[in-house]
Tab-separated table of C-alpha atoms in Angstrom:
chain	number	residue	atom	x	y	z
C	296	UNK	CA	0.000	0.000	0.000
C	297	UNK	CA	3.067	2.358	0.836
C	298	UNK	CA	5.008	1.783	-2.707
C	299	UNK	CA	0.833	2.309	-4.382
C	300	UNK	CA	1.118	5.710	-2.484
C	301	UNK	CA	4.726	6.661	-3.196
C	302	UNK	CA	4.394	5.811	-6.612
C	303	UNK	CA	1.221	8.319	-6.910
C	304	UNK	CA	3.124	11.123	-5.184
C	305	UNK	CA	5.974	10.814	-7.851
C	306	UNK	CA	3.667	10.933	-10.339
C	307	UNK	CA	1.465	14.197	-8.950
C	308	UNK	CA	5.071	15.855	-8.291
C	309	UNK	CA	6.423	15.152	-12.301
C	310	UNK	CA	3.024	16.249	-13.360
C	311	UNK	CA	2.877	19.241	-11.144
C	312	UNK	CA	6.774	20.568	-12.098
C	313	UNK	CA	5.580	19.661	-16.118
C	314	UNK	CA	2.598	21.943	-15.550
C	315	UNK	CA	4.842	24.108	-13.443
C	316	UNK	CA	7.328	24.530	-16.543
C	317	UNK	CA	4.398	24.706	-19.107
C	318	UNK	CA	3.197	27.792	-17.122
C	319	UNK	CA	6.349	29.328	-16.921
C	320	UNK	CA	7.174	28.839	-20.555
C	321	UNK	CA	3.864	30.956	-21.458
C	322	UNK	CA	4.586	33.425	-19.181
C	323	UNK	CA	8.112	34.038	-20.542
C	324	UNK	CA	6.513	34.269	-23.808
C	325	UNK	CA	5.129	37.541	-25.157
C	326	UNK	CA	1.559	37.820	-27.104
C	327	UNK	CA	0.729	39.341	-30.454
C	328	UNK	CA	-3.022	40.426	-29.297
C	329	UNK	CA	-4.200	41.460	-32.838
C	330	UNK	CA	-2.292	42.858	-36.385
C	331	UNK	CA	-4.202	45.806	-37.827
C	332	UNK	CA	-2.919	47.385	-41.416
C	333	UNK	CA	-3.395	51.282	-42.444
C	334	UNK	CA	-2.752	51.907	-46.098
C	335	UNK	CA	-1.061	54.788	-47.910
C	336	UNK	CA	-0.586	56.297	-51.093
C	337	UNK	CA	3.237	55.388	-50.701
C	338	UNK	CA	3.552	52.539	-48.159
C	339	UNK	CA	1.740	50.231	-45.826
C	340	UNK	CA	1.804	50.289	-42.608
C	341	UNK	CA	1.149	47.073	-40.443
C	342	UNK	CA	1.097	47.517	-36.498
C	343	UNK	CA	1.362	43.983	-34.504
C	344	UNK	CA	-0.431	44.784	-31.101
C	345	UNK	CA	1.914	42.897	-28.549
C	346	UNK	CA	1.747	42.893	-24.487
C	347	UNK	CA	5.648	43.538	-24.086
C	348	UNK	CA	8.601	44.583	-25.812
C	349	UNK	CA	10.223	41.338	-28.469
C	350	UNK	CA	13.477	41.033	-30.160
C	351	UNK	CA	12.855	40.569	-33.761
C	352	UNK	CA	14.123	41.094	-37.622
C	353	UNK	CA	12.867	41.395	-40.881
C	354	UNK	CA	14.123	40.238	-44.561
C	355	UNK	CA	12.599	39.638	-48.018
C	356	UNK	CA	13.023	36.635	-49.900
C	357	UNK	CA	12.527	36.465	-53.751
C	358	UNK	CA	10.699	33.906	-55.758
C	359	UNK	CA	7.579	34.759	-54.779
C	360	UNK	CA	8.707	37.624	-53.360
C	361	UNK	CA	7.570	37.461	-49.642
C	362	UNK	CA	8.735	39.466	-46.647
C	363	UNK	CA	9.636	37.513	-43.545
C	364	UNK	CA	9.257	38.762	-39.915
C	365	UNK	CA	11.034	36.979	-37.354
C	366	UNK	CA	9.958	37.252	-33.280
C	367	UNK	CA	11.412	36.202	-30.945
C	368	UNK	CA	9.930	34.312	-27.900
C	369	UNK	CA	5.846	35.234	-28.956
C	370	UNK	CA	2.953	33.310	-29.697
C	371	UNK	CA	-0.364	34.461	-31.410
C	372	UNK	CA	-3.159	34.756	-29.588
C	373	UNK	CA	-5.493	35.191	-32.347
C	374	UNK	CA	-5.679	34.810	-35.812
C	375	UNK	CA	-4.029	37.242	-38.329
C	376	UNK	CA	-6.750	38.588	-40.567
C	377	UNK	CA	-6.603	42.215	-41.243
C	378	UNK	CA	-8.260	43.202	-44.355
C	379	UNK	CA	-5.739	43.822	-47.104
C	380	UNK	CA	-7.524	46.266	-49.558
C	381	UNK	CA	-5.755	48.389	-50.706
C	382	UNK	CA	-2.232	46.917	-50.123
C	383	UNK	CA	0.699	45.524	-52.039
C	384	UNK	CA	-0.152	42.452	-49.577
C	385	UNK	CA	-1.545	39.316	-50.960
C	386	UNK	CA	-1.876	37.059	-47.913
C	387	UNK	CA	-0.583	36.863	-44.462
C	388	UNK	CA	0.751	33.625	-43.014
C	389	UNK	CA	2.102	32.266	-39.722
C	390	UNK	CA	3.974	29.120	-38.132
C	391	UNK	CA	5.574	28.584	-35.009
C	392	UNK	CA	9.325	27.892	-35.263
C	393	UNK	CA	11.534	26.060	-32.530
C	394	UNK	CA	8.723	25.836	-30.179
C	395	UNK	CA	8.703	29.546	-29.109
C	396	UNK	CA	9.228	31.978	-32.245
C	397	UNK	CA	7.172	33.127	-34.770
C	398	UNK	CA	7.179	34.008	-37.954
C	399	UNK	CA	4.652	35.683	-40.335
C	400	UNK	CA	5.355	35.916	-44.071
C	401	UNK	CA	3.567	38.194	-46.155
C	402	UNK	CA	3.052	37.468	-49.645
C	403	UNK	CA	3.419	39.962	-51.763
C	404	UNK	CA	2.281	41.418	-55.149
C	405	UNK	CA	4.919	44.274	-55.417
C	406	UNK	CA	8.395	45.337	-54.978
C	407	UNK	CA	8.040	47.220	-51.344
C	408	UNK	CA	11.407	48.395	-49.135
C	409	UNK	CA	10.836	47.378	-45.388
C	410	UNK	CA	11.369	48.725	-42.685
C	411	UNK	CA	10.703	48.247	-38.405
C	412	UNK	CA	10.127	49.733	-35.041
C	413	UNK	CA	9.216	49.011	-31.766
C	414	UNK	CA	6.392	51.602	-30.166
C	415	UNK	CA	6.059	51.951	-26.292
C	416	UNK	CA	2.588	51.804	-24.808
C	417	UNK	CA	0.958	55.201	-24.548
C	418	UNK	CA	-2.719	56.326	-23.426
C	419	UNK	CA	-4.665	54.254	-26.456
C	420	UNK	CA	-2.561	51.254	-27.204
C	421	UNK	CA	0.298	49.000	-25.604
C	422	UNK	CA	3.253	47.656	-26.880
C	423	UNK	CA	3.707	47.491	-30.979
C	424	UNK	CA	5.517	46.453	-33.526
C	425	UNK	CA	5.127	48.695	-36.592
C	426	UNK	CA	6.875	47.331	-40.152
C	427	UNK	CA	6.291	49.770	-42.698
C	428	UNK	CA	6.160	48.470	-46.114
C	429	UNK	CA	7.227	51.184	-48.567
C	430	UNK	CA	6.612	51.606	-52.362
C	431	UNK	CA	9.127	53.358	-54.227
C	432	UNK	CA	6.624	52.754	-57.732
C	433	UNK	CA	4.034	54.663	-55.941
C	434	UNK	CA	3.574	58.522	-55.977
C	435	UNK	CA	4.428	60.495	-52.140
C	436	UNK	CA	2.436	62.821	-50.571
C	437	UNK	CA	5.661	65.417	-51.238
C	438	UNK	CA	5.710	64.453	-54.856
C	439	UNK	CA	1.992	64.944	-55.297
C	440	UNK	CA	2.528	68.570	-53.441
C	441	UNK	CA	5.165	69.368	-55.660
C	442	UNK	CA	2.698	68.238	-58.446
C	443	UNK	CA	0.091	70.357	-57.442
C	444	UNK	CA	2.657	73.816	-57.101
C	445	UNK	CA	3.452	73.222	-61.204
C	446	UNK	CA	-0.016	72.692	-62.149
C	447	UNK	CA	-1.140	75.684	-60.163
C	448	UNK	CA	1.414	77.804	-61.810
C	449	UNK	CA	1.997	76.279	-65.487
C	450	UNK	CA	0.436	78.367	-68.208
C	451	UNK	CA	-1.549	80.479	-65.537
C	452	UNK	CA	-0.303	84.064	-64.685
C	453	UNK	CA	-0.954	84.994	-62.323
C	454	UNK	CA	-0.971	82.049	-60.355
C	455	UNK	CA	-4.111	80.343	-57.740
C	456	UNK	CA	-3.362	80.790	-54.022
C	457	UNK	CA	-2.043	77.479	-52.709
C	458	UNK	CA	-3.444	76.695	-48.834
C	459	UNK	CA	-2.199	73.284	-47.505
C	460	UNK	CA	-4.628	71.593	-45.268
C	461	UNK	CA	-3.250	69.040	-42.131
C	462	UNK	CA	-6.417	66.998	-41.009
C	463	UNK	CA	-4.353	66.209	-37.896
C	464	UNK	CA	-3.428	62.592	-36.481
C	465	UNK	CA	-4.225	59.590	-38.903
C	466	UNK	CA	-4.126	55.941	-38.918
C	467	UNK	CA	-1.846	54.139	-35.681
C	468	UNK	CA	-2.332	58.149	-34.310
C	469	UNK	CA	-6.483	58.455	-33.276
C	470	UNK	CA	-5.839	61.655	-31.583
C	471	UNK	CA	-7.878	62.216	-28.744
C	472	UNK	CA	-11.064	60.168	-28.107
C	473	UNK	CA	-14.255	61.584	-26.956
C	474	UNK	CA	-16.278	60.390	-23.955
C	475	UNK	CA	-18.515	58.622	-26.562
C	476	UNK	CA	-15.804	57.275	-28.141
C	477	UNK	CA	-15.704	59.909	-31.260
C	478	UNK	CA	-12.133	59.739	-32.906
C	479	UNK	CA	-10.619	62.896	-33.771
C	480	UNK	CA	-8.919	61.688	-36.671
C	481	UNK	CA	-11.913	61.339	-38.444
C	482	UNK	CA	-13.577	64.790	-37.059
C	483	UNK	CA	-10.623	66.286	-38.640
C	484	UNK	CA	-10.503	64.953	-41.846
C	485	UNK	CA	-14.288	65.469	-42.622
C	486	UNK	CA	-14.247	69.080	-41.800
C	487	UNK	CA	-10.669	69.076	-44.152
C	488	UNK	CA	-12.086	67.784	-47.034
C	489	UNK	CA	-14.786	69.919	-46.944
C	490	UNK	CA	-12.488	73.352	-46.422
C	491	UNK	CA	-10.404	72.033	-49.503
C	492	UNK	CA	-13.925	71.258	-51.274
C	493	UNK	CA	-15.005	74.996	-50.134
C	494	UNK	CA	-11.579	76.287	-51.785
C	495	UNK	CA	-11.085	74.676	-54.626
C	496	UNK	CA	-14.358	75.940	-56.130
C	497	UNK	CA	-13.415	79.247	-55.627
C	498	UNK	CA	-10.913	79.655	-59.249
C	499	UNK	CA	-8.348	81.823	-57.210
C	500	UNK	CA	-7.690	79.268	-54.443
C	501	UNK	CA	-5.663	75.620	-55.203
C	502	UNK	CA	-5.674	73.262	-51.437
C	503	UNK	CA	-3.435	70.394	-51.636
C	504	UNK	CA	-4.300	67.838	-48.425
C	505	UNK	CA	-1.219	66.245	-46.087
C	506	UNK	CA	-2.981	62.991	-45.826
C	507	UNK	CA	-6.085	61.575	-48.051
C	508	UNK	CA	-7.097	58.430	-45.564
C	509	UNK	CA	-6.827	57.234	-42.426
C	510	UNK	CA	-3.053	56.916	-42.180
C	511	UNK	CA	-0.321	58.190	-40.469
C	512	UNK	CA	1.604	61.048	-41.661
C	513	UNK	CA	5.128	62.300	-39.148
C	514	UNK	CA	4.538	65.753	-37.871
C	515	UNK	CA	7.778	67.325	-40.150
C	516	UNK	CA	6.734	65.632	-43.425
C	517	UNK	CA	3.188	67.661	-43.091
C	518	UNK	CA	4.756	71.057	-43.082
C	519	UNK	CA	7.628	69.466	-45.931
C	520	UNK	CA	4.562	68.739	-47.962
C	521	UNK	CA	3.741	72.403	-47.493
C	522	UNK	CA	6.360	73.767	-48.711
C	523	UNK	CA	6.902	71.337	-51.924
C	524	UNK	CA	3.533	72.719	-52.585
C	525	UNK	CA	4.801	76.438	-52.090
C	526	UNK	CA	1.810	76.742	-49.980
C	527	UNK	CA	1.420	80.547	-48.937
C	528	UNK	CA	-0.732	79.100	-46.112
C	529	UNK	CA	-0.324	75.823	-44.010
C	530	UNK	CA	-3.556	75.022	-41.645
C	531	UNK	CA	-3.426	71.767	-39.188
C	532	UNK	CA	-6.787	71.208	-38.123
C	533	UNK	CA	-8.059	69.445	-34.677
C	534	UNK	CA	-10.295	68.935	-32.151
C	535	UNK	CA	-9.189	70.053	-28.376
C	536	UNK	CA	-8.939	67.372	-25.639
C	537	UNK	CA	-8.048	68.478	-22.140
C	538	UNK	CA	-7.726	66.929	-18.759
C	539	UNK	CA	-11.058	66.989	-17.556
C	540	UNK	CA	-14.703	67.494	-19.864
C	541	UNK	CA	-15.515	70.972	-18.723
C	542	UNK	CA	-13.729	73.307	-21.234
C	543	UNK	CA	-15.390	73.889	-24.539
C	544	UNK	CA	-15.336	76.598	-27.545
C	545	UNK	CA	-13.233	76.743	-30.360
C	546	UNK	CA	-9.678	77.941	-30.402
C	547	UNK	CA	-6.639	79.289	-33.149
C	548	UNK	CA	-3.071	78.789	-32.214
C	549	UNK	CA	-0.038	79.880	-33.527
C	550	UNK	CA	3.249	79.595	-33.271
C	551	UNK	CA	5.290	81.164	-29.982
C	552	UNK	CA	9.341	81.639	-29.485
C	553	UNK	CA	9.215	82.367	-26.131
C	554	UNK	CA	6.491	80.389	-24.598
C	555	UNK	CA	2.976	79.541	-24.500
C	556	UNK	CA	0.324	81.867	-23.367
C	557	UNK	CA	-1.973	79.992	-21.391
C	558	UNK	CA	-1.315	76.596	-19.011
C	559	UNK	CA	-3.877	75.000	-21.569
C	560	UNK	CA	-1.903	75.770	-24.999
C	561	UNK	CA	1.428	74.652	-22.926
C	562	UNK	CA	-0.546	71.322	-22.392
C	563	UNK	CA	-2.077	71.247	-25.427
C	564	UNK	CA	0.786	71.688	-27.783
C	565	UNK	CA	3.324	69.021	-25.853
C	566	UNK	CA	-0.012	66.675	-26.677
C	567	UNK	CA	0.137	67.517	-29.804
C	568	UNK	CA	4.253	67.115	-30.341
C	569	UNK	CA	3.892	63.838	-28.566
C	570	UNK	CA	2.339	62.355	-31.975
C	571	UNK	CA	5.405	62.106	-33.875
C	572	UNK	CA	6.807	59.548	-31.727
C	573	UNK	CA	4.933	57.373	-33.739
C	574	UNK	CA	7.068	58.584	-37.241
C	575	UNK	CA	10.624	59.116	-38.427
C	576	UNK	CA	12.056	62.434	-37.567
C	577	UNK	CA	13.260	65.136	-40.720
C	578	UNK	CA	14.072	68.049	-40.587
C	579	UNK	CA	12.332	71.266	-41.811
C	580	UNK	CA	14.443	73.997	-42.946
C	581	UNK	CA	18.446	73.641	-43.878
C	582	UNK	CA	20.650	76.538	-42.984
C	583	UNK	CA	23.459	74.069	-42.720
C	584	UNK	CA	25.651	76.180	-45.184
C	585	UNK	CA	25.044	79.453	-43.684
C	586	UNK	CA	27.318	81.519	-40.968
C	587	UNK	CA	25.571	80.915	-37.459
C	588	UNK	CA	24.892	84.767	-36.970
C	589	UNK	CA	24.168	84.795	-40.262
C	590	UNK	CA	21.898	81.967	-39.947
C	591	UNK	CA	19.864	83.092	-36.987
C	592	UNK	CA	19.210	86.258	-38.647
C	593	UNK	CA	18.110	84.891	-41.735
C	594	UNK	CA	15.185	82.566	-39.429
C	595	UNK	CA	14.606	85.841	-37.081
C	596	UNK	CA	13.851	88.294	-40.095
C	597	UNK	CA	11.569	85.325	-41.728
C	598	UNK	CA	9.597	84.322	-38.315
C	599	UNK	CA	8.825	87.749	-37.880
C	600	UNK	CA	7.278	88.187	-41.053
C	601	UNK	CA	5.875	85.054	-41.234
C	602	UNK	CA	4.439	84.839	-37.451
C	603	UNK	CA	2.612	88.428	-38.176
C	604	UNK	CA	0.847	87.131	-41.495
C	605	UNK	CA	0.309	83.765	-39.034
C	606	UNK	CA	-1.714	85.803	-36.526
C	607	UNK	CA	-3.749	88.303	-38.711
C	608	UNK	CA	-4.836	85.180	-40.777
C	609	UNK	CA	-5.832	83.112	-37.652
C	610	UNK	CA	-7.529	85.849	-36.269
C	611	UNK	CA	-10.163	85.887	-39.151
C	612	UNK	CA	-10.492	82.560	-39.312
C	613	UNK	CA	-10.905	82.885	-35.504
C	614	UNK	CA	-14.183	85.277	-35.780
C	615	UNK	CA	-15.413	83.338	-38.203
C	616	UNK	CA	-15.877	79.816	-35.834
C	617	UNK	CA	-17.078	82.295	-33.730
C	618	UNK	CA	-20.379	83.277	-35.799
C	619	UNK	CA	-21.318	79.700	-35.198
C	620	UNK	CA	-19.555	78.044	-31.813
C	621	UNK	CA	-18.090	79.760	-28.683
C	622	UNK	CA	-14.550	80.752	-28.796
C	623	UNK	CA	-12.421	79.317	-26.115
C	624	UNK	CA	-10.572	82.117	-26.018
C	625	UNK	CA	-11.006	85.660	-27.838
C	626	UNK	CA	-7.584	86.104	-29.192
C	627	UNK	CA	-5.200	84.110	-31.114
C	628	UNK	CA	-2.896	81.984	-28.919
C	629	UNK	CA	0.326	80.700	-28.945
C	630	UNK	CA	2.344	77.608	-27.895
C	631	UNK	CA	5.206	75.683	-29.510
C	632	UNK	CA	3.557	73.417	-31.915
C	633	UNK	CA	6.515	70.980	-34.230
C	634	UNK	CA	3.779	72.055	-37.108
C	635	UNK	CA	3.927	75.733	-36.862
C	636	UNK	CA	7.974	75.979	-37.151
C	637	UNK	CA	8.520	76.427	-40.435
C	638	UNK	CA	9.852	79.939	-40.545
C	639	UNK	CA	8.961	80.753	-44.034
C	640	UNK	CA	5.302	79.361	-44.565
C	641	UNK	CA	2.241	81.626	-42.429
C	642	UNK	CA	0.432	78.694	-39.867
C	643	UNK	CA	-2.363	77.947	-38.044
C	644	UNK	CA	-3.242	75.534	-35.382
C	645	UNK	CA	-7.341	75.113	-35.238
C	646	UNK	CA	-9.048	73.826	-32.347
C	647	UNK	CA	-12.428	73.328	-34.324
C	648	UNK	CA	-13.858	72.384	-30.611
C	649	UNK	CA	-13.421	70.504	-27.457
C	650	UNK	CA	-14.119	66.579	-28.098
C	651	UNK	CA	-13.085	65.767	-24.590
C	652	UNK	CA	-16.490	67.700	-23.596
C	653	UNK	CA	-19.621	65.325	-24.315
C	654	UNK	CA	-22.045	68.492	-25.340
C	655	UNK	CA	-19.286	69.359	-27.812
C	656	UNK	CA	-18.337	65.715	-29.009
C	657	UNK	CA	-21.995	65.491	-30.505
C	658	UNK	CA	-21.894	68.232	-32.154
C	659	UNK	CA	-18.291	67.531	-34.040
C	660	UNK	CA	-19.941	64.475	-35.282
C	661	UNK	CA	-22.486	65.838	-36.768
C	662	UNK	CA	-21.662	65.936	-40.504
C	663	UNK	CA	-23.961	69.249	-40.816
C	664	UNK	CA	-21.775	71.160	-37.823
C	665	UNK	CA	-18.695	69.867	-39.363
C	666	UNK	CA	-19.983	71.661	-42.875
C	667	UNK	CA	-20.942	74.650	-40.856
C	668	UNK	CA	-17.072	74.436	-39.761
C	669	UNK	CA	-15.380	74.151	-42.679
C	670	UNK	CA	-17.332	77.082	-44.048
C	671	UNK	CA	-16.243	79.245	-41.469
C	672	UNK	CA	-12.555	78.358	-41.680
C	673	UNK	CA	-13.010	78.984	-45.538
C	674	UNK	CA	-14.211	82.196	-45.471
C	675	UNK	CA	-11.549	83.356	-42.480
C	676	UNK	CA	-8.953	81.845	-45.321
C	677	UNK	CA	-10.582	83.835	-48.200
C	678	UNK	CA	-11.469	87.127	-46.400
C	679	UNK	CA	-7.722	87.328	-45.179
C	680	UNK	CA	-6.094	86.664	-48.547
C	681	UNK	CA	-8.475	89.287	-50.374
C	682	UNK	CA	-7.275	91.632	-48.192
C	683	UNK	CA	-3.361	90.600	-48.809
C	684	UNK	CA	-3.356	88.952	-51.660
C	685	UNK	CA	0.411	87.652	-52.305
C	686	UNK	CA	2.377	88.690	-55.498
C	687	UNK	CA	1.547	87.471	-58.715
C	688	UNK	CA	-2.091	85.659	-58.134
C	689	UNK	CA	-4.839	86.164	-59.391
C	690	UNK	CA	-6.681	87.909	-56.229
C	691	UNK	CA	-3.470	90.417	-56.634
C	692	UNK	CA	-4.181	90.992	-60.360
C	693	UNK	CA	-7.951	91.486	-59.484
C	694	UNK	CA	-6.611	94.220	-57.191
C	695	UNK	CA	-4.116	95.504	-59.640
C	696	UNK	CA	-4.200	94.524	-62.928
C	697	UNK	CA	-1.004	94.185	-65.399
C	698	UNK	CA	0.295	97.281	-66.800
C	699	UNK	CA	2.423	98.659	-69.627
C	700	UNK	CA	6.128	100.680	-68.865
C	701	UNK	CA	8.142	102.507	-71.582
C	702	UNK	CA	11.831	101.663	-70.810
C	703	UNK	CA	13.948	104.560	-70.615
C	704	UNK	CA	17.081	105.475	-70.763
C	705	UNK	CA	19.244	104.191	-67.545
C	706	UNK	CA	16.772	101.598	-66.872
C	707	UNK	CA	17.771	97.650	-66.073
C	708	UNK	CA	15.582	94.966	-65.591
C	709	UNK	CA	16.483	94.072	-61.765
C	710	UNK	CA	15.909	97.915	-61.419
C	711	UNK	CA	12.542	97.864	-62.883
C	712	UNK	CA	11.393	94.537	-61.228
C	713	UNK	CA	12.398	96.108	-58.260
C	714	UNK	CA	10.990	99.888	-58.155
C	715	UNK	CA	7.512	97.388	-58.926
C	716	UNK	CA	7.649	94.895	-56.685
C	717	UNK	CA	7.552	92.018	-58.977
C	718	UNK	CA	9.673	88.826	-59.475
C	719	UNK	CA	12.180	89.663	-62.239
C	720	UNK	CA	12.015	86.279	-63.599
C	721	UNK	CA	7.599	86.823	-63.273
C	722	UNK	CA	9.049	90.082	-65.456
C	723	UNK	CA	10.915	88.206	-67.991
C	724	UNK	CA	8.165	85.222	-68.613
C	725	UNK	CA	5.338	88.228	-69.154
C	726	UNK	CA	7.362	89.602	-71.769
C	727	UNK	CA	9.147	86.726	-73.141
C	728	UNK	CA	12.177	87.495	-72.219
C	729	UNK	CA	15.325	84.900	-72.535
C	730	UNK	CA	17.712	87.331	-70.601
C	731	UNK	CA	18.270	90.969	-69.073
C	732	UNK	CA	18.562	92.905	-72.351
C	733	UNK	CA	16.334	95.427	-72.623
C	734	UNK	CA	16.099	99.302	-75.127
C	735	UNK	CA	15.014	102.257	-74.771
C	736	UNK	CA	11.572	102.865	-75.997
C	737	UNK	CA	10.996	99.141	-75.516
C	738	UNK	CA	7.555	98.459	-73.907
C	739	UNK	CA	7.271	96.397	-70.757
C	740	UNK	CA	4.286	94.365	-69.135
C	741	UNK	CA	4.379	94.332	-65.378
C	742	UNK	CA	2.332	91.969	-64.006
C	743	UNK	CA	0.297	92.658	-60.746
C	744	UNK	CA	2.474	93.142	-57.505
């Protein structure tokens, strides 16, 4: 009966340290939760949602061409089914390798450059792994910006007024979240695409859009975008969130050097900044070649300028939300925003509302309020350009219309272009001009100034 006994013990002991080990082996494991995918006009991005950091690495292999992602000590815990619309991605596979890895192959249809990053948790997700799949066949956002600045100025002269619009957030990046659960991604981009609707009727304005979708776009290549387009006006659109639901209205921010001018656009703007964690990091303006006095009075002389267009234009657009929502505060404010620091393109920050406030959430998803919006910020945009209309478009020529100057004797080109106010090579492609050679008694166009 003793030896029956002992002989049960051993066994309960060896099946107790197997389940003991079993246990343990799960737990050192981590666990892909879910895969989602958010496609671009340029690349694919594909976010593994994980519940710690993994070690992993990724490779393509040719023949079908198929890229391989390798992690380290994780098991699924669902299936991988994203939808795939839209994507140079055929199908997604898995298998478990060695007991403990993974690896997913994706099968693909296209040539596609990878590349990976690991994500910390922050206040809507938890660990990720993001592998971007990039398409060098397809056309950028920067390329289709730089697109839009030659069609807005070939054969036309003058030229449209080019306003780039920044529905903010995108894709991996929901922006804040509403007590209802309203995403300000897609608040933003509604009342976007209706502003550049709203614009692009009008035949002096062109709009070109940073993002089309629901995707991500980095913080730095919005306002690059901007200025392939030679915007004269960039405007990053969003809906406030704060700390607790009781604040409401609608606000305009732009950019500050020396600090923010409330506690709630300091807090607001290191929200904002936060976002491009979640992207590569560029830069915006180069003045590597320049003398460093030199340099900081080149971005001085250019903020300046560009920070007073920045605040007359965002105060129109400012009494415009006004006429239909309650204004946070009365005056433009200011706080550090990554978006605004582009010292040669006029910005705007808009707060269309605050979605952290539940009376206010319903009303930003309301597709009629968001038109309402949108018309506001479009008139703010037109009444402020019709009032300074920039050289050479057609609201300037409207103002003052190309006229005719005798050359005479003395005169030079530069000289003329200048004592006008006009672009000397604007000057040369009115008159069909190959170089600076001019006579006296020759007759001139100058176009508007």
């Amino acid at each position: 009966m003793k030896s029956v006994c002992a002989l049960l013990n051993r066994r309960w002991l060896s099946l107790c340290l197997l389940l003991l080990f079993f246990t343990a082996d799960l737990q050192a494991q981590q666990r892909i939760e879910g895969l989602r995918v958010w496609p671009a006009p340029d690349h694919t991005r594909l976010v593994f949602d994980l519940n710690g950091p993994i070690q992993h690495r990724v490779f393509m292999l040719e023949n079908p061409r198929r890229l391989v992602i390798d992690m380290q000590q994780v098991r699924l815990n669902s299936p991988l089914s994203p939808s795939l619309d839209g994507t140079p991605i055929q199908r997604v596979r898995s298998a478990v390798r060695d007991q403990h890895h993974l690896r997913v192959v994706l099968d693909l249809s296209q040539e596609v450059q990878p590349r990976s990053f690991l994500l910390r948790p922050n206040q809507q997700y938890g660990h990720r792994l993001v592998v971007d799949l990039v398409m060098p066949d397809q056309v950028s956002p920067t390329q289709r910006a730089a697109s839009v600045a030659r069609q807005a100025q070939r054969g036309r002269d003058p030229r449209r007024i080019v306003v780039a619009i920044d529905p903010g957030h995108g894709g991996e990046d929901p922006g804040a979240i509403g007590p209802a659960g309203t995403r300000e991604k897609l608040v933003v981009f509604a009342i976007a695409q209706e502003v550049a609707r709203l614009l692009d009727a009008d035949p002096a304005f062109e709009t070109v859009l940073t993002r089309t979708g629901d995707y991500y776009v980095g913080l730095r290549q919005r306002v690059e975008i901007a200025r392939e387009a030679r915007a004269d006006l960039f405007v990053s659109i969003h809906a406030d969130a704060y700390r607790s639901p009781q604040p409401r209205g609608s606000s305009v921010y732009v950019l500050s050097q020396r600090g923010a001018t409330s506690e709630s656009a300091r807090w607001l703007a290191d929200a904002e900044n936060r976002a491009d964690l979640i992207g590569g990091v560029e830069g915006l303006l180069t003045l590597d070649d320049k003398d460093e006095v030199l340099a900081n009075v080149l971005v001085d002389l250019s903020m300046t300028a560009t920070l007073s267009e920045s605040l007359n234009a965002g105060g129109r657009v400012l009494r415009q939300m006004g006429q239909i929502n309650r204004l946070h505060k009365r005056n433009v404010e200011q706080a550090n925003f990554l978006v605004l620091r582009s010292p040669d393109l006029p910005s705007m920050l808009i707060e269309a509302g605050f979605i952290s406030n539940p009376q206010e959430e319903q009303r930003l998803r309301d597709r009629q309020y968001q038109r309402q919006m949108a018309r506001q910020i479009a008139q703010g945009i037109q009444e402020y350009f019709r009032d300074h209309p920039p050289p050479n478009t057609l609201l300037a020529a409207q103002e003052s219309p190309a006229r005719d100057y005798v050359i005479r004797r003395g005169d030079t080109l530069s000289e003329i272009a200048r004592r006008n106010g006009v672009d000397i090579g604007e000057l040369r492609r009115l008159n069909g001009l190959s170089n600076d050679v001019i006579q006296v008694g020759q007759r001139l166009r100058i176009p508007a100034s």
